[in-house]
PDB file of C-alpha atoms in Angstrom:
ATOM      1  CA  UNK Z   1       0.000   0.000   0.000  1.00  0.00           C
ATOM      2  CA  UNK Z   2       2.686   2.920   0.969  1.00  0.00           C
ATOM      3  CA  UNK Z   3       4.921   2.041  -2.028  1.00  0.00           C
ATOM      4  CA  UNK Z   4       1.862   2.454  -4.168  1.00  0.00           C
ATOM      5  CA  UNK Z   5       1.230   6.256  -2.461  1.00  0.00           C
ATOM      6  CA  UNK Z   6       4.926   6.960  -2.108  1.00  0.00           C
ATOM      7  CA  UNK Z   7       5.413   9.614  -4.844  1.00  0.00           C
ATOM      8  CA  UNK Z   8       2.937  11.846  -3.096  1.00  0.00           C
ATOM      9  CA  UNK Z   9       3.286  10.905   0.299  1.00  0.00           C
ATOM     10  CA  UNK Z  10       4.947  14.434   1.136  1.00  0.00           C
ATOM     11  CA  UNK Z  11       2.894  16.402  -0.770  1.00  0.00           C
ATOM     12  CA  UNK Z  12      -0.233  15.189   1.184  1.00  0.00           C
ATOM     13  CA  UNK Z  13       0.521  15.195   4.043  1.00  0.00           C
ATOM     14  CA  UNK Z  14       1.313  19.216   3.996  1.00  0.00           C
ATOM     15  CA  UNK Z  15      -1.944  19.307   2.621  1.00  0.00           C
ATOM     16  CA  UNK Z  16      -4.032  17.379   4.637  1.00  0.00           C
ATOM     17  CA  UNK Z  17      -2.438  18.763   7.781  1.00  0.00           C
ATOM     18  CA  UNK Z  18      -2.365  22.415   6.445  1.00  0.00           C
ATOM     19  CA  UNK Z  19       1.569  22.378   6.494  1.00  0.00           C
ATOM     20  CA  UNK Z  20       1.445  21.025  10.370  1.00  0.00           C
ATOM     21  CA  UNK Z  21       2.972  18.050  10.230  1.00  0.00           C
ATOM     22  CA  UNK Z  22       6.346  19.270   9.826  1.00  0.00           C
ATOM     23  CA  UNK Z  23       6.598  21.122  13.048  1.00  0.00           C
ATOM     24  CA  UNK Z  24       4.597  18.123  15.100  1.00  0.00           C
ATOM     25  CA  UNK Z  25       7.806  16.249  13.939  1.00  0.00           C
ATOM     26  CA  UNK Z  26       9.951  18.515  14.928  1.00  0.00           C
ATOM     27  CA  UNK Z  27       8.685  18.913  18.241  1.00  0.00           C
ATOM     28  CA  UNK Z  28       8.603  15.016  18.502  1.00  0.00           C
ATOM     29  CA  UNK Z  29      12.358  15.061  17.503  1.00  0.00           C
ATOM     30  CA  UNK Z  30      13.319  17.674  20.227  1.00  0.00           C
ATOM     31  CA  UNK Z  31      10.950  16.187  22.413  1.00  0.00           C
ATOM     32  CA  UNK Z  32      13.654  13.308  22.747  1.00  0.00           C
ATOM     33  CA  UNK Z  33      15.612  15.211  24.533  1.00  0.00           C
ATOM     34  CA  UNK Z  34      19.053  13.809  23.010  1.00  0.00           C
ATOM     35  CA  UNK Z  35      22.322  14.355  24.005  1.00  0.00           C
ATOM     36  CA  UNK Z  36      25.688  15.492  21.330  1.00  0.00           C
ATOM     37  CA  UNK Z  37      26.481  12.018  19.589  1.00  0.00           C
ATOM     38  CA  UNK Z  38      23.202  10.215  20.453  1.00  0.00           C
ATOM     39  CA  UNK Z  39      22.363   6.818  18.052  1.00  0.00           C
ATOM     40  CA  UNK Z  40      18.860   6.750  17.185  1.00  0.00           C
ATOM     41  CA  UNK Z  41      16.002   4.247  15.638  1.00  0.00           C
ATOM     42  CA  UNK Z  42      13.505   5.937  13.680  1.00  0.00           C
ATOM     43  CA  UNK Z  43      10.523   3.366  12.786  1.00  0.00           C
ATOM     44  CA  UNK Z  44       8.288   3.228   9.963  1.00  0.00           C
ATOM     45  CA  UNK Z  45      10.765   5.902   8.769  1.00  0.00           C
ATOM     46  CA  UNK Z  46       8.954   5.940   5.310  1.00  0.00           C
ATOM     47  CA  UNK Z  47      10.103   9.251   3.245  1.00  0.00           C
ATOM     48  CA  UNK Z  48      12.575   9.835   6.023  1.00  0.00           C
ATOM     49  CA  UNK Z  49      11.113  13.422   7.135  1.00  0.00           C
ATOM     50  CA  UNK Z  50      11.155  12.371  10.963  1.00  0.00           C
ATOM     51  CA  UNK Z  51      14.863  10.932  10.390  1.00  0.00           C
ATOM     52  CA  UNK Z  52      15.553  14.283   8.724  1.00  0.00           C
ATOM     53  CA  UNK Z  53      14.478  16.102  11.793  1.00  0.00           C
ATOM     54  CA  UNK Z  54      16.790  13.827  14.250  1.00  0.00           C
ATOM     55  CA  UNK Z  55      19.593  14.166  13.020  1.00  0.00           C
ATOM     56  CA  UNK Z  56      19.396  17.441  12.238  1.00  0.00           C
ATOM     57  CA  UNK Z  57      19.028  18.362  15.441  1.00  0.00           C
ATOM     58  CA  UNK Z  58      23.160  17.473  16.100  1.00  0.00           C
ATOM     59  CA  UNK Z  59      25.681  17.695  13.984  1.00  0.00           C
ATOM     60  CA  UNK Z  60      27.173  13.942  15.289  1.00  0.00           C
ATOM     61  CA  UNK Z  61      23.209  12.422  16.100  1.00  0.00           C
ATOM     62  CA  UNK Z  62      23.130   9.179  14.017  1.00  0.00           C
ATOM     63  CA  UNK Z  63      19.690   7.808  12.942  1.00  0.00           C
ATOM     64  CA  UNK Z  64      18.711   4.503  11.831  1.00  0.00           C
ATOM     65  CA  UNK Z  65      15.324   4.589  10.015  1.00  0.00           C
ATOM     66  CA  UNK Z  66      13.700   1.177   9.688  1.00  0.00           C
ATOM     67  CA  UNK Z  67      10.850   1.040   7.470  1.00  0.00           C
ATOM     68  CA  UNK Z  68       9.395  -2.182   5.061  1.00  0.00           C
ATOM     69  CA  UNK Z  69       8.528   0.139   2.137  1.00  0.00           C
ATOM     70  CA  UNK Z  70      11.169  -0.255  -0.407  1.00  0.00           C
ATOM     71  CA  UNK Z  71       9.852   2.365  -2.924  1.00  0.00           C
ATOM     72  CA  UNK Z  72       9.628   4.649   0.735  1.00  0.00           C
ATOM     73  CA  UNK Z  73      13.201   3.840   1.427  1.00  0.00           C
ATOM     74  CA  UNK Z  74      13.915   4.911  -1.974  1.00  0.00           C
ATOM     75  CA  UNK Z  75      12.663   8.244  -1.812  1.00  0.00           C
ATOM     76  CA  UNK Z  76      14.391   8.576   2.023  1.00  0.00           C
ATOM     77  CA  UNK Z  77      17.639   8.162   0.275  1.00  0.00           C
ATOM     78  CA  UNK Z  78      16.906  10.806  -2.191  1.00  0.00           C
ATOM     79  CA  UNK Z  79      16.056  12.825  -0.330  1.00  0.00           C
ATOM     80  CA  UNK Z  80      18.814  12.562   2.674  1.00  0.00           C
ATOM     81  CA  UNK Z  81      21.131  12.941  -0.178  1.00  0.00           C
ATOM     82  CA  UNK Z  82      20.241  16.236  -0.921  1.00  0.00           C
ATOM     83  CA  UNK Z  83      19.986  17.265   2.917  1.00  0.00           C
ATOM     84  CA  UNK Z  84      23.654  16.234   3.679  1.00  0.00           C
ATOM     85  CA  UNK Z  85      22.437  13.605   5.878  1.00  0.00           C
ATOM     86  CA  UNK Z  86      22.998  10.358   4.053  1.00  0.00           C
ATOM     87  CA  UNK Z  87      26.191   9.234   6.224  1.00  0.00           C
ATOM     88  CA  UNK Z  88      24.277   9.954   8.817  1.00  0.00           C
ATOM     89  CA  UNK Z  89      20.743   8.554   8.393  1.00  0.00           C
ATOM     90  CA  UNK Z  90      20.818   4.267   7.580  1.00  0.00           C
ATOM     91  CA  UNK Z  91      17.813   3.325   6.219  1.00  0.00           C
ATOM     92  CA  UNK Z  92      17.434  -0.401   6.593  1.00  0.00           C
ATOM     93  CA  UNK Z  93      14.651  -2.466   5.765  1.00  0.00           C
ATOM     94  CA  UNK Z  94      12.620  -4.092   8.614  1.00  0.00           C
ATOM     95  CA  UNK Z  95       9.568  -4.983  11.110  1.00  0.00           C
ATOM     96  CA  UNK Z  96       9.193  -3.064  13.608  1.00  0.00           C
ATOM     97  CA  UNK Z  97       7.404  -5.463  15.552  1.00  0.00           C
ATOM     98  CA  UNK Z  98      10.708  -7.793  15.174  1.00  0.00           C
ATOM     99  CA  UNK Z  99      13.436  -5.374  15.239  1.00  0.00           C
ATOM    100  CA  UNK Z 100      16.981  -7.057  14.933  1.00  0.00           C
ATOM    101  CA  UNK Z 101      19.113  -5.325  17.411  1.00  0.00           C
ATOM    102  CA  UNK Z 102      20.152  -5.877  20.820  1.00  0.00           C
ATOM    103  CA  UNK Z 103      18.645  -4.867  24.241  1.00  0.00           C
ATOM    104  CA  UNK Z 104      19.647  -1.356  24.602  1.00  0.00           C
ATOM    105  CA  UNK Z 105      20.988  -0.515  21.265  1.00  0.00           C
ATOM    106  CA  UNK Z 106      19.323   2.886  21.030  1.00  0.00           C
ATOM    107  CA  UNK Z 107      19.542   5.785  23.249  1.00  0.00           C
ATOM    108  CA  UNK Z 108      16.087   6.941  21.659  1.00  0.00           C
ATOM    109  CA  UNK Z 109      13.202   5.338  19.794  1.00  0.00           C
ATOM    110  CA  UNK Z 110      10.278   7.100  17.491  1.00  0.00           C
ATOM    111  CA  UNK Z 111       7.700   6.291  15.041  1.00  0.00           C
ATOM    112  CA  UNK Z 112       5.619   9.164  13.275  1.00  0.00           C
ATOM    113  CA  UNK Z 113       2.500   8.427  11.867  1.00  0.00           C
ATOM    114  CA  UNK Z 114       3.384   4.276  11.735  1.00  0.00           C
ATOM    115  CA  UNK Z 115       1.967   2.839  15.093  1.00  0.00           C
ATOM    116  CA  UNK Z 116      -1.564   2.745  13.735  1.00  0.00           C
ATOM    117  CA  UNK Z 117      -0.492   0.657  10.844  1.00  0.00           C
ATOM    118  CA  UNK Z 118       1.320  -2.162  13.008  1.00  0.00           C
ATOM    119  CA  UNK Z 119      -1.006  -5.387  13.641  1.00  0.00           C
ATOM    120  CA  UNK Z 120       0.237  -5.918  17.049  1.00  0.00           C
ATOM    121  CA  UNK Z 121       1.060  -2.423  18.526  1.00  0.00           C
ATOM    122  CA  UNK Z 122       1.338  -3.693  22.405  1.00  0.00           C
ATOM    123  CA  UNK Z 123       4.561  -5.874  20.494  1.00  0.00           C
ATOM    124  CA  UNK Z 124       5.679  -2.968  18.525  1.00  0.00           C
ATOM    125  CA  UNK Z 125       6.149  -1.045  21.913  1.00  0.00           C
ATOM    126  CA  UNK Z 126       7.727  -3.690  24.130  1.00  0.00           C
ATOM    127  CA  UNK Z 127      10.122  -3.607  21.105  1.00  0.00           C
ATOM    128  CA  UNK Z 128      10.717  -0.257  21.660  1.00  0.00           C
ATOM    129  CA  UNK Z 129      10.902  -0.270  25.173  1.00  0.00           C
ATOM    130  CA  UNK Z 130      13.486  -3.522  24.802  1.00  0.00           C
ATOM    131  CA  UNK Z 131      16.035  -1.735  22.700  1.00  0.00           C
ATOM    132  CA  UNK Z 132      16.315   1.625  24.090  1.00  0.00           C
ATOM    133  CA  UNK Z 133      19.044   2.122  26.625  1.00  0.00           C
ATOM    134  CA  UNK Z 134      17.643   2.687  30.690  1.00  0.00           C
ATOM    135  CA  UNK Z 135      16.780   6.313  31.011  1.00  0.00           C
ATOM    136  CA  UNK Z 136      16.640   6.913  27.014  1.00  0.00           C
ATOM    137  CA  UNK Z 137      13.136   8.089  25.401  1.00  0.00           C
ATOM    138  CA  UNK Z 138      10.612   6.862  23.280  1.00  0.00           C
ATOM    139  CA  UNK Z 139       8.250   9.295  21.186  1.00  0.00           C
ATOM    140  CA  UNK Z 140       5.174   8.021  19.923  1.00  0.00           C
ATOM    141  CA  UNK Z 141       3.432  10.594  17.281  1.00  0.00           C
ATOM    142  CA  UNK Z 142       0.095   9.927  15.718  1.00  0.00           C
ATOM    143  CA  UNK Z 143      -2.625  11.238  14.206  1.00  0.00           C
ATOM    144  CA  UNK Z 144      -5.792  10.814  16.188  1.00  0.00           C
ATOM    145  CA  UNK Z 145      -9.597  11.672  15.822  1.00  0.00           C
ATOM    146  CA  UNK Z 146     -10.633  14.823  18.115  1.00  0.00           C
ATOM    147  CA  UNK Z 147     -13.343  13.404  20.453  1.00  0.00           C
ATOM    148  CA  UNK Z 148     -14.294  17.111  22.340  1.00  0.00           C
ATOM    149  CA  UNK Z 149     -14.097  20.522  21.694  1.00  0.00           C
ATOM    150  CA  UNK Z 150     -16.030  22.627  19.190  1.00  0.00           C
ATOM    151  CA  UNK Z 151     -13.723  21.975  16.419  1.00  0.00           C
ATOM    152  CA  UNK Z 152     -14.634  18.106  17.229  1.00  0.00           C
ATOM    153  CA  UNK Z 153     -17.144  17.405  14.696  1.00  0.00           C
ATOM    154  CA  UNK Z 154     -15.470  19.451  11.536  1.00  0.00           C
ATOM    155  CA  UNK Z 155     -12.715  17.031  12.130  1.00  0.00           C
ATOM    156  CA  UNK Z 156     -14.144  14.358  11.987  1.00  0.00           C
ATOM    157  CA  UNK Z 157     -16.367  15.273   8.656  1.00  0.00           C
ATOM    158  CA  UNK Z 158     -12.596  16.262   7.880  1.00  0.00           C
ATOM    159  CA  UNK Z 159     -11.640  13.019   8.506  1.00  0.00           C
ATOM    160  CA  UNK Z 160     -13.800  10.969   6.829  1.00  0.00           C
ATOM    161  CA  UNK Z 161     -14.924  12.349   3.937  1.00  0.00           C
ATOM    162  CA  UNK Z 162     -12.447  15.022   3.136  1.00  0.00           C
ATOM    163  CA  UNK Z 163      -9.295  12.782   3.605  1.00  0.00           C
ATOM    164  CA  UNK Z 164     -10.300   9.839   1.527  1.00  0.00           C
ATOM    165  CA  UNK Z 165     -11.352  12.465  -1.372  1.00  0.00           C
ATOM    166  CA  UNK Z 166      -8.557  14.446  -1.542  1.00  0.00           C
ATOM    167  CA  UNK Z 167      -5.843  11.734  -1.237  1.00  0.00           C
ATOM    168  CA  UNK Z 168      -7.836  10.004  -3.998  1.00  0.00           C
ATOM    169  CA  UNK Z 169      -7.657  12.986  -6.187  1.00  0.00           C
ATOM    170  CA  UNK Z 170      -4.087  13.254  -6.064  1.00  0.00           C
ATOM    171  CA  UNK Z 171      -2.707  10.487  -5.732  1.00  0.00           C
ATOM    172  CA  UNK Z 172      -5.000   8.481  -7.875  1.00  0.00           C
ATOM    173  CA  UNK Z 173      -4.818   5.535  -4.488  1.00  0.00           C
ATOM    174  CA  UNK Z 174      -7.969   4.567  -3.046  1.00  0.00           C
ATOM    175  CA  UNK Z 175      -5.813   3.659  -0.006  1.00  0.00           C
ATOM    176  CA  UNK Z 176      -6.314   6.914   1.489  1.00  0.00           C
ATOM    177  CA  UNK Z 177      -9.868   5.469   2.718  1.00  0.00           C
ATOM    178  CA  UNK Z 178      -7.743   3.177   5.018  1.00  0.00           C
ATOM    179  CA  UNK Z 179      -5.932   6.183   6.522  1.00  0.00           C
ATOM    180  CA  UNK Z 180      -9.348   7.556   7.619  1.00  0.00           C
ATOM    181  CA  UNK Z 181     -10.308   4.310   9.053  1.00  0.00           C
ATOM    182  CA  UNK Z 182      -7.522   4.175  10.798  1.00  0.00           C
ATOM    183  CA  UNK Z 183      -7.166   7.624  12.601  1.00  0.00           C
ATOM    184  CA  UNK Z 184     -11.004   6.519  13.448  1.00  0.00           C
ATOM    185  CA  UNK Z 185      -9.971   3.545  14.878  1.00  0.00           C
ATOM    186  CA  UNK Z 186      -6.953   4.670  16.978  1.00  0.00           C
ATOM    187  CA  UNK Z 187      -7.218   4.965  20.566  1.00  0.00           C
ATOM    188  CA  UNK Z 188      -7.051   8.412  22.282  1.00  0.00           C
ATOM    189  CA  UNK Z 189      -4.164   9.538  24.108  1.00  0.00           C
ATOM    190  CA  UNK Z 190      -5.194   8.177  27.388  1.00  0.00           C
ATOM    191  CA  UNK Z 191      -5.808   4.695  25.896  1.00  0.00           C
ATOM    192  CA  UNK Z 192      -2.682   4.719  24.482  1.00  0.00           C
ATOM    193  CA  UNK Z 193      -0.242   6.316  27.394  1.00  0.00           C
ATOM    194  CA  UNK Z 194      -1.652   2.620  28.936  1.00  0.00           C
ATOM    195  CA  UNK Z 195      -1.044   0.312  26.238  1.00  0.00           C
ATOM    196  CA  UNK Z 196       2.065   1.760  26.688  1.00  0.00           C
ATOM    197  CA  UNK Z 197       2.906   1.524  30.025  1.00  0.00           C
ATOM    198  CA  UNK Z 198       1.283  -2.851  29.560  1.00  0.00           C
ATOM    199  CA  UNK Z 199       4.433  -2.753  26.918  1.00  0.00           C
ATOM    200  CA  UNK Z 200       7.097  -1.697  29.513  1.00  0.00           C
ATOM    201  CA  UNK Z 201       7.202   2.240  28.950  1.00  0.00           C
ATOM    202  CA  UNK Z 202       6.441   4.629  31.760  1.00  0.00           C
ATOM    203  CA  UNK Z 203       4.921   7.764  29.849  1.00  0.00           C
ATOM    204  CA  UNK Z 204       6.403  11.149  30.679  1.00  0.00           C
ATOM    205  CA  UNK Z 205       4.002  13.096  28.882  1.00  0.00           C
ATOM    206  CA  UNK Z 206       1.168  13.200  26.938  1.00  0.00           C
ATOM    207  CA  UNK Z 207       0.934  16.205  24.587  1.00  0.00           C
ATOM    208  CA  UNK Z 208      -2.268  17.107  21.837  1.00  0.00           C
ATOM    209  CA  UNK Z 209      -1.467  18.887  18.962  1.00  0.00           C
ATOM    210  CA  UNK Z 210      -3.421  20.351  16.120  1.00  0.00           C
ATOM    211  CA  UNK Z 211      -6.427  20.704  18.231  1.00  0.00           C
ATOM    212  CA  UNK Z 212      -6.366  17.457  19.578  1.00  0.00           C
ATOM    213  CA  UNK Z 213      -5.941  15.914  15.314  1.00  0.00           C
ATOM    214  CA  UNK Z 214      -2.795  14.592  16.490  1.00  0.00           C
ATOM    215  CA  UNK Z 215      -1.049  13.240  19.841  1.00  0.00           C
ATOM    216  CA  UNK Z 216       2.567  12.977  20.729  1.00  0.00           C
ATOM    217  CA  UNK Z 217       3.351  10.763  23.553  1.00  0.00           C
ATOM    218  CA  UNK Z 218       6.539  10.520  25.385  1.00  0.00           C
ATOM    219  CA  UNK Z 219       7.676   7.816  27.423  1.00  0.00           C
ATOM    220  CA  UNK Z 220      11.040   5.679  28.614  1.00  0.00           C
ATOM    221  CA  UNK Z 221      11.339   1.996  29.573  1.00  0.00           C
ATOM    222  CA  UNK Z 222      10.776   0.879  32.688  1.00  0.00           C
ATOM    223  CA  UNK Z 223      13.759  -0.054  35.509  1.00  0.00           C
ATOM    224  CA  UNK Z 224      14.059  -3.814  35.068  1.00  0.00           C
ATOM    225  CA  UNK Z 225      14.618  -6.102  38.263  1.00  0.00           C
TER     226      UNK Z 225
END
């Protein structure tokens, strides 16, 4: 499905977020909190903009992007190329409820926009909590359907009629009617801070943005016995 969308990934998500989406990334990436020389794992990396972010953040910050989309991956290399970033920034193809590194490899973990597409997200995030070093971060960002507010209801018409249609119409995909099913089907931020802590994380914050259209939670793995 994403290597069929690929080419105008980018392009629609600026749209459909009204250019937000690159600052929620950015404030993911700082949200981190790395230190000079940290070694990060970026999952379901896709075009690489959350990579991007990382590592340009520090000058020595090296990122490992993991992501199963080869035609993604692709366009992530292009694209770090032109950024400076490609020694920096691995891009590796893999599962990201599976990942193939050691306990503690990372001294941060993040996924942008992926979590809702994993089968098994309580696995996905005792992954995460497994190989990020004691005291490192994980940042979860996702987009999420509001549930209060005014604004509430013209979201979700947004949502689910809007989305579909317009992703449709420019990338010629009809698999932008999955997206809206699945920021429908995604639990709030409150549901998730606990599936979260079941996985081994203990969540240091839980932070809306876009009027509550997306949710970026932050959490580190638990002390071990």
């Amino acid at each position: 499905m994403f290597d069929a969308i690929a080419a105008r990934y980018d392009l629609l998500n600026r749209l459909m977020s009204f250019g937000m989406d690159a600052g929620w990334r950015r404030r993911a990436a700082r949200a981190l909190a790395l230190e000079p020389g940290a070694y990060v794992l970026d999952l379901a990396t896709g075009t690489g903009e959350l990579a991007i972010a990382i590592a340009s953040l520090d000058r020595e910050t090296v990122v490992v992007g993991l992501d199963p989309s080869e035609r993604m991956r692709t366009l992530a290399e292009a694209k770090l190329e032109r950024a400076g970033l490609a020694r920096r920034v691995e891009l590796v193809s893999g599962d990201a409820e599976r990942l193939p590194f050691l306990a503690g490899s990372f001294d941060a973990v993040s996924i942008g926009f992926g979590l809702r597409n994993l089968p098994d997200r309580g696995r996905a995030l005792a992954e995460m909590a497994r190989v990020t070093r004691p005291g490192g971060r994980v940042a979860v960002l996702e987009l999420s359907e509001p549930r209060d507010g005014l604004l509430a209801p013209l979201a979700r018409c947004y949502v689910h009629t809007l989305v579909p249609w317009l992703g449709q119409a420019l990338s010629g995909a009809r698999e932008y009617r999955y997206l809206a099913r699945s920021i429908a089907a995604f639990p709030p931020a409150a549901e998730l801070a606990e599936l979260m802590r079941a996985s081994g994380l203990e969540v240091l914050d839980v932070i809306r943005l876009g009027f509550g259209a997306c949710q970026l939670v932050v959490a580190t793995p638990k002390r071990r016995a």
